Short mmCIF file of C-alpha atoms in Angstrom, two decimals:
data_model
loop_
_atom_site.label_atom_id
_atom_site.label_comp_id
_atom_site.label_asym_id
_atom_site.label_seq_id
_atom_site.Cartn_x
_atom_site.Cartn_y
_atom_site.Cartn_z
CA MET A 1 -31.95 9.95 26.47
CA ILE A 2 -31.69 10.73 22.78
CA ARG A 3 -28.81 12.91 21.63
CA THR A 4 -28.35 14.10 18.06
CA THR A 5 -25.69 16.11 16.24
CA ALA A 6 -25.55 17.72 12.82
CA GLN A 7 -22.95 19.59 10.79
CA GLY A 8 -22.91 21.18 7.38
CA CYS A 9 -25.62 23.26 5.81
CA GLY A 10 -28.86 22.51 7.67
CA GLY A 11 -30.62 19.34 8.80
CA ASN A 12 -33.34 17.87 11.03
CA LEU A 13 -32.60 17.16 14.70
CA SER A 14 -34.91 15.68 17.31
CA GLY A 15 -34.61 14.30 20.83
CA ALA A 16 -33.96 15.40 24.39
CA TYR A 17 -30.68 17.09 23.47
CA GLY A 18 -28.75 17.94 20.31
CA GLU A 19 -25.84 19.94 18.89
CA PHE A 20 -25.23 21.58 15.52
CA TRP A 21 -22.77 24.03 13.99
CA SER A 22 -22.06 25.99 10.83
CA GLU A 23 -20.24 24.57 7.84
CA ASN A 24 -16.49 23.95 8.39
CA TYR A 25 -16.68 25.00 12.05
CA PRO A 26 -14.36 25.80 13.86
CA ASN A 27 -12.74 26.91 10.58
CA GLU A 28 -14.24 29.67 8.50
CA TYR A 29 -17.43 28.95 6.62
CA PRO A 30 -17.14 29.12 2.79
CA LYS A 31 -17.34 32.36 0.88
CA LEU A 32 -20.51 31.22 -0.83
CA LYS A 33 -24.07 32.36 -0.93
CA ARG A 34 -25.74 30.03 1.59
CA ASN A 35 -29.24 29.62 3.00
CA CYS A 36 -29.09 26.81 5.56
CA THR A 37 -31.99 25.72 7.79
CA TRP A 38 -32.01 23.47 10.90
CA HIS A 39 -35.32 22.12 12.19
CA LEU A 40 -35.12 21.37 15.92
CA THR A 41 -37.68 19.17 17.68
CA ALA A 42 -37.51 18.43 21.42
CA LEU A 43 -39.39 15.63 23.21
CA PRO A 44 -43.18 15.79 22.83
CA GLY A 45 -44.94 17.81 25.53
CA THR A 46 -41.77 19.66 26.55
CA ILE A 47 -40.37 23.15 26.07
CA ILE A 48 -37.33 23.52 23.82
CA GLN A 49 -34.41 25.73 24.81
CA LEU A 50 -31.66 26.93 22.42
CA GLU A 51 -28.23 28.17 23.48
CA PHE A 52 -25.30 29.32 21.30
CA LEU A 53 -21.94 28.17 22.66
CA ASP A 54 -19.77 30.05 20.11
CA PHE A 55 -20.73 32.79 17.68
CA ASP A 56 -18.57 34.66 15.10
CA LEU A 57 -20.20 36.07 11.95
CA GLU A 58 -19.58 39.08 9.73
CA PRO A 59 -20.56 42.15 11.78
CA VAL A 60 -22.62 45.17 10.79
CA GLY A 61 -20.63 48.32 9.97
CA LEU A 62 -19.56 50.71 7.28
CA TYR A 63 -19.52 49.27 3.77
CA SER A 64 -19.04 51.31 0.60
CA GLY A 65 -19.72 54.55 2.47
CA TYR A 66 -23.02 53.27 3.91
CA ASN A 67 -23.44 52.56 7.62
CA TYR A 68 -25.50 49.38 8.00
CA THR A 69 -27.31 48.91 11.29
CA ALA A 70 -28.80 45.49 10.49
CA CYS A 71 -27.19 42.18 9.64
CA MET A 72 -27.30 42.47 5.85
CA PHE A 73 -24.58 40.03 4.77
CA ASP A 74 -24.02 37.06 7.10
CA TYR A 75 -26.70 36.41 9.73
CA VAL A 76 -28.65 33.94 11.89
CA ILE A 77 -32.42 34.00 12.45
CA VAL A 78 -34.24 31.87 15.07
CA GLU A 79 -37.99 31.33 14.59
CA ASP A 80 -40.69 29.83 16.79
CA PRO A 81 -43.24 28.33 14.36
CA LEU A 82 -45.85 27.74 17.09
CA SER A 83 -45.96 31.36 18.26
CA GLY A 84 -44.73 33.11 15.12
CA THR A 85 -42.03 34.99 17.01
CA ALA A 86 -38.44 35.31 15.79
CA TRP A 87 -35.02 36.43 16.95
CA ARG A 88 -33.41 38.40 14.14
CA ASP A 89 -30.29 40.45 13.42
CA LEU A 90 -27.94 37.93 14.96
CA CYS A 91 -24.40 38.59 13.64
CA GLY A 92 -20.99 39.78 14.81
CA ASN A 93 -19.17 37.98 17.63
CA THR A 94 -21.54 38.60 20.56
CA LEU A 95 -23.25 35.48 21.96
CA PRO A 96 -27.02 35.66 21.45
CA PRO A 97 -29.23 35.22 24.52
CA VAL A 98 -30.61 31.83 25.57
CA MET A 99 -33.94 31.30 23.76
CA ARG A 100 -36.98 29.29 24.90
CA GLY A 101 -39.73 28.30 22.55
CA SER A 102 -43.45 28.18 23.24
CA GLY A 103 -43.42 24.46 22.51
CA ASN A 104 -40.95 21.79 21.47
CA ILE A 105 -40.08 23.22 18.01
CA LEU A 106 -37.61 25.88 16.83
CA THR A 107 -36.12 26.72 13.41
CA VAL A 108 -32.63 28.18 12.87
CA LEU A 109 -31.66 29.86 9.57
CA PHE A 110 -28.14 30.87 8.49
CA GLY A 111 -27.37 33.10 5.50
CA SER A 112 -24.07 34.25 3.99
CA ASP A 113 -22.69 36.02 0.92
CA THR A 114 -19.55 35.62 -1.19
CA ASP A 115 -17.42 38.42 0.27
CA ASP A 116 -16.13 37.65 3.76
CA SER A 117 -16.17 34.58 5.99
CA TYR A 118 -15.72 34.00 9.73
CA ARG A 119 -15.57 31.14 12.21
CA GLY A 120 -19.33 30.61 12.33
CA PHE A 121 -21.26 29.23 15.30
CA LYS A 122 -21.94 26.21 17.49
CA ALA A 123 -25.26 25.71 19.28
CA GLN A 124 -27.18 23.18 21.37
CA PHE A 125 -30.83 22.60 22.22
CA GLN A 126 -32.55 20.60 24.95
CA SER A 127 -35.97 19.69 26.25
CA ASN A 128 -37.43 21.14 29.48
CA PRO A 129 -34.39 22.69 31.14
CA CYS A 130 -34.49 22.33 34.89
CA PRO A 131 -35.11 25.30 37.16
CA ASP A 132 -32.16 26.28 39.30
CA ALA A 133 -33.76 24.75 42.38
CA ILE A 134 -33.30 21.20 41.14
CA ASN A 135 -30.47 21.69 38.69
CA ASP A 136 -27.39 19.97 40.08
CA CYS A 137 -26.33 18.36 36.81
CA ASP A 138 -22.77 18.71 35.59
CA HIS A 139 -23.84 19.64 32.05
CA ILE A 140 -27.49 19.48 31.02
CA CYS A 141 -30.56 19.14 33.22
CA ILE A 142 -33.98 18.18 31.88
CA GLU A 143 -37.09 18.51 34.03
CA ASN A 144 -39.56 15.65 33.90
CA GLN A 145 -42.70 16.03 36.06
CA GLY A 146 -40.88 17.70 38.93
CA SER A 147 -37.78 15.51 38.82
CA ARG A 148 -34.60 16.00 36.90
CA SER A 149 -32.50 13.96 34.45
CA CYS A 150 -28.91 14.79 33.62
CA LEU A 151 -27.23 14.61 30.22
CA CYS A 152 -23.64 15.18 29.11
CA TYR A 153 -22.19 17.06 26.19
CA LYS A 154 -20.65 15.19 23.29
CA GLY A 155 -17.34 13.64 24.26
CA TYR A 156 -18.44 12.96 27.84
CA ILE A 157 -20.27 10.13 29.58
CA LEU A 158 -22.61 10.30 32.57
CA ASN A 159 -21.09 8.91 35.75
CA SER A 160 -23.05 5.79 36.69
CA ASN A 161 -22.45 6.29 40.43
CA ASP A 162 -24.09 9.72 40.95
CA ALA A 163 -25.99 10.09 37.60
CA LYS A 164 -25.10 13.78 37.41
CA THR A 165 -21.32 14.06 36.89
CA CYS A 166 -19.93 13.95 33.36
CA ASP A 167 -16.61 12.19 32.75
CA ASP A 168 -14.43 12.82 29.73
CA ILE A 169 -14.21 10.06 27.11
CA ASP A 170 -10.62 9.35 26.06
CA GLU A 171 -11.20 8.67 22.36
CA CYS A 172 -7.49 8.01 21.84
CA ALA A 173 -7.28 5.28 24.50
CA ILE A 174 -10.35 3.41 23.26
CA ARG A 175 -9.40 3.98 19.61
CA ARG A 176 -12.55 5.92 18.83
CA HIS A 177 -10.81 8.41 16.58
CA LYS A 178 -9.91 9.00 12.93
CA CYS A 179 -6.30 10.12 13.31
CA GLY A 180 -3.85 8.80 10.76
CA GLN A 181 -0.85 8.83 13.09
CA THR A 182 -1.04 10.50 16.54
CA CYS A 183 -4.16 11.10 18.63
CA LEU A 184 -4.19 13.72 21.40
CA ASN A 185 -7.09 13.58 23.85
CA GLN A 186 -8.84 16.84 24.69
CA PRO A 187 -11.72 17.58 27.14
CA GLY A 188 -14.79 16.33 25.33
CA SER A 189 -12.92 15.71 22.10
CA TYR A 190 -9.51 14.95 20.57
CA THR A 191 -7.08 16.38 18.06
CA CYS A 192 -4.71 14.72 15.61
CA ASP A 193 -1.00 15.25 15.15
CA CYS A 194 1.66 13.86 12.82
CA ASP A 195 5.11 12.36 13.19
CA PRO A 196 8.20 14.44 12.33
CA GLY A 197 8.51 14.87 8.58
CA TYR A 198 4.72 14.81 8.08
CA ARG A 199 1.99 17.44 8.31
CA LEU A 200 -1.72 17.35 9.04
CA MET A 201 -3.99 17.53 6.01
CA ALA A 202 -7.03 19.77 5.62
CA ASP A 203 -9.44 17.15 7.00
CA GLY A 204 -7.66 17.32 10.37
CA PHE A 205 -7.09 13.55 10.48
CA ALA A 206 -4.74 12.28 7.78
CA CYS A 207 -1.02 13.06 7.47
CA GLU A 208 1.02 13.69 4.35
CA ASP A 209 4.76 13.53 3.81
CA ILE A 210 6.69 16.80 3.68
CA ASP A 211 8.98 17.04 0.66
CA GLU A 212 11.92 18.76 2.35
CA CYS A 213 13.85 18.90 -0.91
CA THR A 214 11.35 21.30 -2.47
CA GLU A 215 9.88 23.04 0.58
CA LEU A 216 13.00 23.72 2.66
CA ALA A 217 15.54 26.34 1.67
CA ASP A 218 18.55 24.42 0.32
CA PRO A 219 18.57 21.48 2.76
CA CYS A 220 21.46 19.90 0.82
CA ASP A 221 24.59 21.36 -0.70
CA GLN A 222 24.34 19.48 -4.02
CA ARG A 223 21.78 16.65 -4.28
CA CYS A 224 18.64 16.05 -2.22
CA TYR A 225 16.48 12.89 -2.14
CA ASN A 226 13.10 12.95 -0.40
CA LEU A 227 12.28 10.01 1.88
CA PRO A 228 9.09 9.11 3.82
CA GLY A 229 9.20 11.48 6.79
CA SER A 230 12.76 12.60 6.03
CA TYR A 231 15.33 13.29 3.31
CA ALA A 232 18.92 12.41 2.40
CA CYS A 233 21.76 14.41 0.85
CA ALA A 234 24.33 13.24 -1.71
CA CYS A 235 27.25 14.75 -3.60
CA ASP A 236 28.39 14.95 -7.20
CA PRO A 237 31.36 12.86 -8.42
CA GLN A 238 34.72 13.91 -6.95
CA PHE A 239 32.91 15.26 -3.84
CA THR A 240 32.04 13.69 -0.50
CA LEU A 241 29.63 14.51 2.34
CA THR A 242 30.94 16.28 5.39
CA ALA A 243 30.13 15.34 8.97
CA ASP A 244 26.87 17.30 8.98
CA GLU A 245 25.60 15.06 6.11
CA SER A 246 24.38 18.05 4.11
CA ALA A 247 27.44 19.89 2.79
CA CYS A 248 29.89 18.54 0.19
CA GLU A 249 33.64 18.97 -0.08
CA PRO A 250 36.15 17.97 -2.80
CA VAL A 251 37.88 14.62 -2.42
CA SER A 252 41.60 14.94 -1.58
CA LYS A 253 44.01 13.52 -4.18
CA ASN A 254 46.16 12.15 -1.36
CA ALA A 255 43.29 10.21 0.17
CA VAL A 256 45.05 6.92 -0.64
CA ILE A 257 48.67 6.87 0.56
CA ASP A 258 49.42 3.24 1.40
CA ASN A 259 49.13 0.93 -1.62
CA THR A 260 48.19 -1.93 0.67
CA THR A 261 45.10 -0.11 1.81
CA THR A 262 42.01 0.00 -0.40
CA ALA A 263 39.82 3.07 0.10
CA ALA A 264 37.13 4.89 -1.82
CA THR A 265 38.41 8.18 -3.17
CA ASN A 266 35.11 9.66 -4.28
CA SER A 267 31.41 9.03 -4.06
CA ASN A 268 31.37 7.58 -7.59
CA ASN A 269 34.07 4.90 -6.91
CA THR A 270 32.74 1.36 -7.03
CA GLY A 271 35.89 -0.42 -5.72
CA TYR A 272 36.92 -2.15 -8.99
CA ASP A 273 38.30 -1.44 -12.52
CA LYS A 274 35.38 -1.28 -14.94
CA ASN A 275 37.64 -1.86 -18.00
CA LEU A 276 39.09 -5.02 -16.42
CA VAL A 277 35.64 -6.36 -15.66
CA LEU A 278 34.49 -5.59 -19.21
CA GLY A 279 37.50 -7.43 -20.69
CA LEU A 280 36.91 -10.47 -18.52
CA ALA A 281 33.27 -10.55 -19.54
CA ILE A 282 34.17 -10.47 -23.26
CA ALA A 283 36.77 -13.22 -22.84
CA LEU A 284 34.28 -15.40 -21.01
CA ALA A 285 31.69 -14.88 -23.75
CA VAL A 286 34.20 -15.87 -26.50
CA SER A 287 35.23 -18.99 -24.58
CA LEU A 288 31.64 -20.07 -24.21
CA LEU A 289 31.08 -19.58 -27.94
CA VAL A 290 34.13 -21.70 -28.91
CA LEU A 291 33.02 -24.45 -26.53
CA LEU A 292 29.55 -24.41 -28.06
CA LEU A 293 30.94 -24.73 -31.61
CA LEU A 294 33.20 -27.64 -30.57
CA LEU A 295 30.30 -29.51 -29.00
CA LEU A 296 28.25 -28.93 -32.14
CA HIS A 297 31.06 -30.35 -34.36
CA LEU A 298 31.46 -33.47 -32.20
CA CYS A 299 27.74 -34.03 -32.16
CA THR A 300 27.55 -33.80 -35.97
CA LYS A 301 30.44 -36.27 -36.47
CA CYS A 302 28.99 -38.75 -34.01
CA CYS A 303 25.55 -38.60 -35.60
CA ALA A 304 27.03 -39.24 -39.11
CA LYS A 305 28.96 -42.32 -37.91
CA THR A 306 25.87 -43.73 -36.26
CA ALA A 307 23.86 -43.28 -39.45
CA LYS A 308 26.52 -45.11 -41.58
CA THR A 309 26.67 -48.06 -39.21
CA SER A 310 22.93 -48.45 -39.18
CA LYS A 311 22.92 -49.04 -43.01
CA LYS A 312 24.94 -52.36 -42.76
CA LYS A 313 22.81 -55.50 -42.76
CA ILE A 314 23.41 -57.92 -39.99
CA PRO A 315 23.51 -61.53 -41.42
CA PRO A 316 20.76 -63.70 -40.03
CA LYS A 317 21.68 -66.72 -37.98
CA ARG A 318 20.84 -70.05 -39.68
CA ARG A 319 21.25 -73.64 -38.70
CA GLY A 320 22.80 -76.09 -41.23
CA SER A 321 25.73 -78.36 -42.02
CA ARG A 322 27.33 -76.59 -44.96
CA VAL A 323 28.24 -73.27 -46.41
CA ASP A 324 25.46 -71.69 -48.41
CA VAL A 325 26.43 -69.48 -51.28
CA VAL A 326 23.78 -67.04 -52.37
CA PRO A 327 24.41 -66.04 -56.00
CA SER A 328 22.05 -63.14 -55.93
CA GLN A 329 24.15 -61.37 -53.30
CA GLN A 330 27.63 -59.93 -53.61
CA HIS A 331 28.90 -61.64 -50.52
CA VAL A 332 28.72 -65.10 -48.99
CA ASN A 333 26.75 -65.86 -45.91
CA TYR A 334 28.73 -68.22 -43.74
CA VAL A 335 26.69 -70.52 -41.57
CA ARG A 336 28.08 -72.11 -38.48
CA GLN A 337 28.21 -75.95 -38.88
CA PRO A 338 29.57 -78.91 -36.89
CA ARG A 339 33.32 -79.24 -36.91
CA HIS A 340 34.70 -81.83 -39.49
CA TRP A 341 37.85 -82.35 -41.40
CA PRO A 342 38.41 -80.41 -44.61
CA GLY A 343 37.33 -82.02 -47.81
CA THR A 344 35.09 -84.60 -46.16
CA ALA A 345 31.59 -84.67 -44.90
CA PRO A 346 30.74 -86.12 -41.55
CA ASP A 347 29.88 -89.71 -42.62
CA PHE A 348 28.46 -90.60 -39.31
CA MET A 349 25.76 -87.94 -39.88
CA THR A 350 24.62 -89.31 -43.24
CA SER A 351 25.62 -93.03 -43.56
CA SER A 352 25.69 -96.24 -41.64
CA ALA A 353 29.48 -96.44 -41.51
CA ALA A 354 31.06 -97.35 -38.28
CA PRO A 355 31.59 -94.47 -35.95
CA PHE A 356 34.91 -92.66 -36.26
CA SER A 357 35.79 -94.61 -39.45
CA HIS A 358 36.53 -91.30 -41.13
CA MET A 359 39.48 -90.81 -38.79
CA LYS A 360 41.57 -92.98 -41.15
CA ARG A 361 41.86 -89.97 -43.40
CA PHE A 362 44.09 -88.42 -40.86
CA THR A 363 46.87 -90.78 -42.00
CA GLU A 364 46.50 -89.70 -45.55
CA LEU A 365 47.31 -86.12 -44.82
CA PRO A 366 50.70 -85.02 -46.10
CA ALA A 367 53.42 -84.87 -43.56
CA LEU A 368 54.57 -81.53 -42.38
CA SER A 369 58.16 -80.70 -43.04
CA VAL A 370 60.15 -78.71 -40.59
CA GLN A 371 62.96 -76.66 -41.96
#
């Protein structure tokens, strides 16, 4: 079976069964000038039936010295377009009678003004309601060629064993809900709740944090800090929290008696001497600066020495048998040569003299005198 629902200001509903309600129901409808229309269409070839489940509109009465007997301000009108009949002057808090159309179509109109507002209404329609003789349905019975079919209201499901009993749907258990924090199952529906320290918002689903510091009357003696779902208290310098964690009391001057025991004497004590720490920090900074300057001086001296050394020319290595004197230079390049005695040239390298004949010169050397 087809089931439809609608909320807000008007709409089109069709099927074997449907529900609709006024704007903001079950809260008060807006204080606005409204003209809302619902077009209801049951199954083809059936008779539509309309029933109001809740009804609370502005009543007729005495206004500005005039006694109104008709619904002049907020009202509901039900029309049967096929027959041209209508049910008018529906207002106040009395449930209207059950209405049956001449066919499968009905129209519901709701009007309001800007002065007062009430809870509004909730209604349902269905096709071919069963006569009492065959109506054993838990909720809704629809006649179909002498037999009956059962339907359930929103939030219920038809029992598959007997096809007539309606069982509640636990939206919270199957997570078919919109609650931000806590879901509470209700017959045919559910409601939302919030954790401690939060409150339900206007939409009925989301939760917002409660600022206890601004909304509660003096939750703390001196300082208050709001927290998600809670709050915390603190004290000014020279004060400390009491056991209830909300009041503050002065710190005793004799809180520290034993010099060997380190204790905090107020809520602003950090456990160390700030002046000592500041002095140590300055000394460390000066030491680092001196070390940096010393490294810079050593680096400069080393770089200068390296540059001076690199300017000296390294004499090239040459092969030869004598010392070459280069007049164009200010110094003499000494070339390694074969060992020979001073004042003589190695004859065996340049003449045909007998080998080692030059050794005779050894005898001509002057004798060394020892004193």
